[in-house]
PDB file of C-alpha atoms in Angstrom:
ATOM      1  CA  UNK E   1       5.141 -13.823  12.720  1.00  0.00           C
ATOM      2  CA  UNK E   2       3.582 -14.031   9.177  1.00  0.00           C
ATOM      3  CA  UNK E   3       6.927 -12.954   7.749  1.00  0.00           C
ATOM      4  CA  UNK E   4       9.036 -15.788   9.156  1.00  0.00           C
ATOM      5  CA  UNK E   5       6.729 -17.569   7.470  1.00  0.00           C
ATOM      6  CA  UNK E   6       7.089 -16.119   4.394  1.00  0.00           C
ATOM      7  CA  UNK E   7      10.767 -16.037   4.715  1.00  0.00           C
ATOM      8  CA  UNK E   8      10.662 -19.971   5.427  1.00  0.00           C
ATOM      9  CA  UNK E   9       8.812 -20.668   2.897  1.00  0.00           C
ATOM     10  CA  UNK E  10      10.969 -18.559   0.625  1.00  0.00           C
ATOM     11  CA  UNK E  11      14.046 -20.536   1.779  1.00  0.00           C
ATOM     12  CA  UNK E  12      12.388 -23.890   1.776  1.00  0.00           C
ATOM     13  CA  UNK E  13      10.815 -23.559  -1.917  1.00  0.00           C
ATOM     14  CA  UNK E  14      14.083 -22.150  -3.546  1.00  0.00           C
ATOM     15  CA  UNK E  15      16.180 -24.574  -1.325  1.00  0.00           C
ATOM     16  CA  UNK E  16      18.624 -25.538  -4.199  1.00  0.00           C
ATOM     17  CA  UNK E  17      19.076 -21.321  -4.153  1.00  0.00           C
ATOM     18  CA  UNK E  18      19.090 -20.972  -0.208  1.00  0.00           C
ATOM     19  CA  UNK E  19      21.637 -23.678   0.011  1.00  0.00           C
ATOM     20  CA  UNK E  20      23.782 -22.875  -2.497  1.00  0.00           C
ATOM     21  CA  UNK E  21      23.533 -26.769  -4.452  1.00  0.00           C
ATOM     22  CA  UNK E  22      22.167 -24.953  -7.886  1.00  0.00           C
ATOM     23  CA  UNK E  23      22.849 -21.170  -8.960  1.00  0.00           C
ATOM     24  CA  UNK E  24      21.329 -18.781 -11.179  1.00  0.00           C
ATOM     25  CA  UNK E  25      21.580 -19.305 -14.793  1.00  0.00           C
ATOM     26  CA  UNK E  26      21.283 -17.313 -17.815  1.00  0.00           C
ATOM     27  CA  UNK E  27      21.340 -14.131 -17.748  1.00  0.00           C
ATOM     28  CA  UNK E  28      21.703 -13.650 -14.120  1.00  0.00           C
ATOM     29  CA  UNK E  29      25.562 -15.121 -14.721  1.00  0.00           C
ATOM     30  CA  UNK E  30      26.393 -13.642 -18.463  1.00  0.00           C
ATOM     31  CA  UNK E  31      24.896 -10.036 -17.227  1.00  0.00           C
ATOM     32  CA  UNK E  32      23.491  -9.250 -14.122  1.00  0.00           C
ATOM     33  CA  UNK E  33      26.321 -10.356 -12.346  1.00  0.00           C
ATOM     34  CA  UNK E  34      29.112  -8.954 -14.349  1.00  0.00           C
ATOM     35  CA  UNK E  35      27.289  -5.555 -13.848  1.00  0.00           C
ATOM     36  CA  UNK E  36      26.977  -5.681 -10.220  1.00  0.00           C
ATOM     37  CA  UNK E  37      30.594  -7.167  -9.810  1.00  0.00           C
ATOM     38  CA  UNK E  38      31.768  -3.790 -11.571  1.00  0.00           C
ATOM     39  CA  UNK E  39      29.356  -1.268  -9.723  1.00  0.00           C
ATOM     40  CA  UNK E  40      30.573  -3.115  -6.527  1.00  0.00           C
ATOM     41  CA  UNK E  41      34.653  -2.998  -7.020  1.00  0.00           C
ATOM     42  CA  UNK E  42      34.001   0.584  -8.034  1.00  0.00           C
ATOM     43  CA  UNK E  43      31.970   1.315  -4.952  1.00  0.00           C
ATOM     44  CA  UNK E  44      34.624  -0.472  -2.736  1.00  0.00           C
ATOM     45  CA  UNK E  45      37.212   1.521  -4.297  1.00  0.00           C
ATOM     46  CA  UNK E  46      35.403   4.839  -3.660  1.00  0.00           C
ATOM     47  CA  UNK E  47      34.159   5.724  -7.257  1.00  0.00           C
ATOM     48  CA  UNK E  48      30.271   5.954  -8.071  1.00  0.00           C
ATOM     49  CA  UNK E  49      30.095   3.557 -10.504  1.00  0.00           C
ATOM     50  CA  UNK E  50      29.168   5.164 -13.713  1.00  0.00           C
ATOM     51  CA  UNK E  51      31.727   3.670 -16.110  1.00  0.00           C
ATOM     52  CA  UNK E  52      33.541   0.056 -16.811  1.00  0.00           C
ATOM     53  CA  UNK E  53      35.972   0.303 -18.653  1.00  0.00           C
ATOM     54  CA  UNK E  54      36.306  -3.516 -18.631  1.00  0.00           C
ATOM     55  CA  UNK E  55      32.932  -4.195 -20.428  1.00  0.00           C
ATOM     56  CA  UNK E  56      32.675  -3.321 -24.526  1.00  0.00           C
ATOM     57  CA  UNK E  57      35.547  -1.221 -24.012  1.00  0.00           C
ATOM     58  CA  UNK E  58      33.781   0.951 -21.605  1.00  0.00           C
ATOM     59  CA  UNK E  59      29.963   0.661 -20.959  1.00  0.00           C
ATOM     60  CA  UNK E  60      27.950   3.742 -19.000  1.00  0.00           C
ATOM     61  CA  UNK E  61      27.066   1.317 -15.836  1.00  0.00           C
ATOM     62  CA  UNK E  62      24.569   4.254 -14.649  1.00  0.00           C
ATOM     63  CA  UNK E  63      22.672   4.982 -18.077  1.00  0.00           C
ATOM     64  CA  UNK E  64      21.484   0.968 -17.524  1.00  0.00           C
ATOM     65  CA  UNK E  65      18.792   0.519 -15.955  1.00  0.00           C
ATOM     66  CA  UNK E  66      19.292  -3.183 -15.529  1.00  0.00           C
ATOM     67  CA  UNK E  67      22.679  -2.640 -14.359  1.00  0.00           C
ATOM     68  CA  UNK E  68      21.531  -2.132 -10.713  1.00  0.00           C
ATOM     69  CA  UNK E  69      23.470   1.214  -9.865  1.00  0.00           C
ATOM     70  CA  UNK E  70      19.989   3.034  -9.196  1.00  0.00           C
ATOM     71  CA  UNK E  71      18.333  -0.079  -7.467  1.00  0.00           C
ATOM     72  CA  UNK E  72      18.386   0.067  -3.813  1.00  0.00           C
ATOM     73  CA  UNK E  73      18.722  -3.017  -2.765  1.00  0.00           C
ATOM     74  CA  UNK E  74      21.637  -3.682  -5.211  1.00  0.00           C
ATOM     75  CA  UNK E  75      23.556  -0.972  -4.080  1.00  0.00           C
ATOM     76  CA  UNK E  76      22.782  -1.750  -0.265  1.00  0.00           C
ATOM     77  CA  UNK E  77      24.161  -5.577  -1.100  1.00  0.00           C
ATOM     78  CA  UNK E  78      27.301  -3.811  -2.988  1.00  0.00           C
ATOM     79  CA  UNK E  79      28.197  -1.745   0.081  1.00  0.00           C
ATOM     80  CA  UNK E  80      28.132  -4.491   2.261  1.00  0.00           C
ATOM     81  CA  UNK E  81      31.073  -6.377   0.457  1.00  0.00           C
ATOM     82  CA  UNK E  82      32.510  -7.827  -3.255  1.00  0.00           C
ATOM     83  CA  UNK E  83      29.380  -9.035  -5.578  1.00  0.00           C
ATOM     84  CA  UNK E  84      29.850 -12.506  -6.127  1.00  0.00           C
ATOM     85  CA  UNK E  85      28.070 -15.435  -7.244  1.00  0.00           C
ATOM     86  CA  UNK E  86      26.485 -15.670  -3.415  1.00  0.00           C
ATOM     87  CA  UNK E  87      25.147 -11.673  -3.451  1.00  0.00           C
ATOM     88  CA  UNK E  88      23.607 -12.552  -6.605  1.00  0.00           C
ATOM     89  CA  UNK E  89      21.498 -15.731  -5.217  1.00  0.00           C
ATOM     90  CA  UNK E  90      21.199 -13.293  -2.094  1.00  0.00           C
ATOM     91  CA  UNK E  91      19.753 -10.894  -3.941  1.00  0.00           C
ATOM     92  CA  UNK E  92      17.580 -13.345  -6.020  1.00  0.00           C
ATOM     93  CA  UNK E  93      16.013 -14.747  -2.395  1.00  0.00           C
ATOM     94  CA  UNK E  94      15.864 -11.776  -1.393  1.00  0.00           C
ATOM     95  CA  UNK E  95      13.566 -10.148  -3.844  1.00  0.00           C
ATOM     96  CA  UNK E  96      11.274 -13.350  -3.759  1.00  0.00           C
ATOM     97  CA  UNK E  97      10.590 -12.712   0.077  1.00  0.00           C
ATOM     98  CA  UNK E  98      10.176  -8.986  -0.581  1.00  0.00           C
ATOM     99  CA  UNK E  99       7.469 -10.386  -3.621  1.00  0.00           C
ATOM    100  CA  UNK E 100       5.871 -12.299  -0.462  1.00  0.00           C
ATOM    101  CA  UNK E 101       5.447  -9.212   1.991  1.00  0.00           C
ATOM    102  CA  UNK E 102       4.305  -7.311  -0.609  1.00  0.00           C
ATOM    103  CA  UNK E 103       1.245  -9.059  -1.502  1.00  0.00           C
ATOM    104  CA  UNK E 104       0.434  -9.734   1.928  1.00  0.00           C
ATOM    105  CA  UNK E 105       0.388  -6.093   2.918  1.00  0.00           C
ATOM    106  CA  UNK E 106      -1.930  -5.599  -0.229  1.00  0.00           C
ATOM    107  CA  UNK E 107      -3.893  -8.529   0.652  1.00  0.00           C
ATOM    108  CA  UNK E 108      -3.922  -6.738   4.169  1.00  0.00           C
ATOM    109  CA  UNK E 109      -5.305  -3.656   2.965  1.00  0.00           C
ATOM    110  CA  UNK E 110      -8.124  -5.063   1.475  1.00  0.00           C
ATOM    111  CA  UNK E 111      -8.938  -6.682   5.078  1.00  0.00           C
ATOM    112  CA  UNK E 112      -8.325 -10.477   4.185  1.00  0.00           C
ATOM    113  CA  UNK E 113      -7.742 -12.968   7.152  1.00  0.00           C
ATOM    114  CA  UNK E 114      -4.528 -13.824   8.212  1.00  0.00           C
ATOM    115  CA  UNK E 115      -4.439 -17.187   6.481  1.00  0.00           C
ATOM    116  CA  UNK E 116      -5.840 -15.917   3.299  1.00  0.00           C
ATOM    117  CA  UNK E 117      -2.910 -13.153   3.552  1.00  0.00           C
ATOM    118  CA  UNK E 118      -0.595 -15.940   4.020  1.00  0.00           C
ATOM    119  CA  UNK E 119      -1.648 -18.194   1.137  1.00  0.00           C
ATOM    120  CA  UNK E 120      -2.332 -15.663  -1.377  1.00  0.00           C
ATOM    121  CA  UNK E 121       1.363 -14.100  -0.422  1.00  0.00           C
ATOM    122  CA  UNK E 122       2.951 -18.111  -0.798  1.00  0.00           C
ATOM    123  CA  UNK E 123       1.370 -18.412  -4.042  1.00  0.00           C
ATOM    124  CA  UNK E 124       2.597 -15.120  -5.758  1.00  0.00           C
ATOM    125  CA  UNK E 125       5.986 -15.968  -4.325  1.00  0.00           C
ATOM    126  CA  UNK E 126       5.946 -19.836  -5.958  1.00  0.00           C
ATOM    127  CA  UNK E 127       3.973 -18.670  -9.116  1.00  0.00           C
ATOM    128  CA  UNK E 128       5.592 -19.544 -12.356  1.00  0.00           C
ATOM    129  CA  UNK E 129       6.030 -15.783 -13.413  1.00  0.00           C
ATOM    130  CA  UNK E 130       8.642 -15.410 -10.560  1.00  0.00           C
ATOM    131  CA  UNK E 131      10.094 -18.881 -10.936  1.00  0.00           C
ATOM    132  CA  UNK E 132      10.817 -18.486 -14.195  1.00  0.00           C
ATOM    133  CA  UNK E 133      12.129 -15.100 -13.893  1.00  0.00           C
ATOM    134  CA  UNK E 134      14.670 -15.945 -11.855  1.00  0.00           C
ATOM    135  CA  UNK E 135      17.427 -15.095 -14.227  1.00  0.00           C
ATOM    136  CA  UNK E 136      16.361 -11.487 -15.328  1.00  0.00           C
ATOM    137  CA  UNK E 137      16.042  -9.552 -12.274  1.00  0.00           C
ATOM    138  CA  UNK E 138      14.964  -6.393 -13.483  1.00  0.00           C
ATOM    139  CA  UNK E 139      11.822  -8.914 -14.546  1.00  0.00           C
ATOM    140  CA  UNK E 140      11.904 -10.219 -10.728  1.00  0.00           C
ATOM    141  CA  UNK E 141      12.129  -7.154  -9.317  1.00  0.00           C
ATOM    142  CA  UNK E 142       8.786  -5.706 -11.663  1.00  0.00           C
ATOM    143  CA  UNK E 143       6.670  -9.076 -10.363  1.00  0.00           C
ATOM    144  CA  UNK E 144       8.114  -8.282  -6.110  1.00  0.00           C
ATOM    145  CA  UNK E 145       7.103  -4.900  -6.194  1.00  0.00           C
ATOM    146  CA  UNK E 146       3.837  -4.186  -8.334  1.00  0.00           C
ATOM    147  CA  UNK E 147       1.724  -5.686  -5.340  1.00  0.00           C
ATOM    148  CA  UNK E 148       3.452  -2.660  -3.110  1.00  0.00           C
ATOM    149  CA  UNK E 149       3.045  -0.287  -5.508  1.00  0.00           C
ATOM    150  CA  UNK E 150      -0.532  -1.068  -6.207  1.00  0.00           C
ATOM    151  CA  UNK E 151      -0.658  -1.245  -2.396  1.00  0.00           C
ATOM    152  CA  UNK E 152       0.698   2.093  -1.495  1.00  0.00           C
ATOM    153  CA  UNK E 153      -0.927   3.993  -4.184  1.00  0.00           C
ATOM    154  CA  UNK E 154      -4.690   2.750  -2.673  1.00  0.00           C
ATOM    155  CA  UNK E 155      -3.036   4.434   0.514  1.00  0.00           C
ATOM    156  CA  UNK E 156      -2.485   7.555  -1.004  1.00  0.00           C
ATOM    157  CA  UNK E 157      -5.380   8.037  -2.681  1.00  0.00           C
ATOM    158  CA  UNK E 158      -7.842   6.487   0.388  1.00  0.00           C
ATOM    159  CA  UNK E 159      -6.156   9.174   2.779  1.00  0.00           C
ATOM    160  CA  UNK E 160      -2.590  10.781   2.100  1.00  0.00           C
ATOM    161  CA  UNK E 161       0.031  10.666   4.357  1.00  0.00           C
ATOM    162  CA  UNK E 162       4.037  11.315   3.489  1.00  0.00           C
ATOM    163  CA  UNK E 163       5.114   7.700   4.495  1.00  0.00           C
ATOM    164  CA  UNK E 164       2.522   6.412   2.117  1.00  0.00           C
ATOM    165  CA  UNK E 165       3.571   9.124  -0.128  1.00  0.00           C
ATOM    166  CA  UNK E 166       7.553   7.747   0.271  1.00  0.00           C
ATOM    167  CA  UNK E 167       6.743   4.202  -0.130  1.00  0.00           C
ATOM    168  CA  UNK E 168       4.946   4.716  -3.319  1.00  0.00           C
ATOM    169  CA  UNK E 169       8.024   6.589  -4.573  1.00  0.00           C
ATOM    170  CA  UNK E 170      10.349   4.046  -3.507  1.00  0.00           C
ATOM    171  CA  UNK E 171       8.485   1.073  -4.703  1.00  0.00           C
ATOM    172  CA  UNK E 172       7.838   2.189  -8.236  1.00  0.00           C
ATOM    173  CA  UNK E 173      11.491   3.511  -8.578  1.00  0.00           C
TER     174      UNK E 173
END
């Protein structure tokens, strides 16, 4: 399947990621992290995490945007267990697949072959944009899901449907 390509391709490029040899730097470590390790404990312990009292002596977790309380996929990945070190590569390998499936279902929409789809995709998932984004992934996040957004907004306006209608929602929140 093209996405098992993707996905190897994902895993094979960012191999010092996938295999956990080199981590995230930056501000993935001195931010990103912190935030999600606080929105997960308080999720574990039952509370929606909208305060930390551990960061400036107590930071509004849910008036951040980069904080990841609102993002899906963030909150999915908290649920699951503790945010560590190996969520947050997780989550960075995870949003450069996503990146890759969403410019092949654009690339789809505008009736390109199958291994046009596939290189095109591979190339917005290697570019240097999303490479060098790695440690900001509010900035990751922007570059995965522009190519959905762009592709379910042609969707809606071509001929409207509620899915498309949900998906545009959901991929420019």
């Amino acid at each position: 399947s093209d996405y098992a390509i993707l996905l190897a391709v994902t895993l094979l490029a960012y191999w010092p990621l996938s295999l956990f040899i080199c981590g995230v730097k930056g501000d993935a470590i001195n931010y990103f992290l912190a935030m999600r390790f606080n929105s997960s404990e308080a999720l574990h312990h039952g509370i929606f995490p909208s305060w930390s009292p551990y960061i400036n002596l107590g930071y509004p977790l849910h008036a951040d945007m980069q904080a990841g309380v609102w993002n899906p996929v963030a909150l999915i990945l908290s649920l699951t267990r503790t945010y560590d070190i190996y969520m947050l590569q997780a989550e960075t390998l995870l949003t450069i697949f996503i990146s890759g499936i969403s410019m092949h279902l654009l690339c789809g929409y505008f009736g390109m072959n199958r291994i046009t789809r596939l290189s095109i995709a591979a190339a917005w998932m290697l570019n240097g944009y999303i490479t060098d984004a790695g440690q900001f992934l509010n900035w990751l996040y922007a570059a995965a899901y522009l190519p959905l957004v762009f592709y379910s907004a042609l969707r809606c306006f071509g001929s409207f449907r509620t899915k498309d209608a949900f998906l545009l929602g959901a991929s420019c929140s």
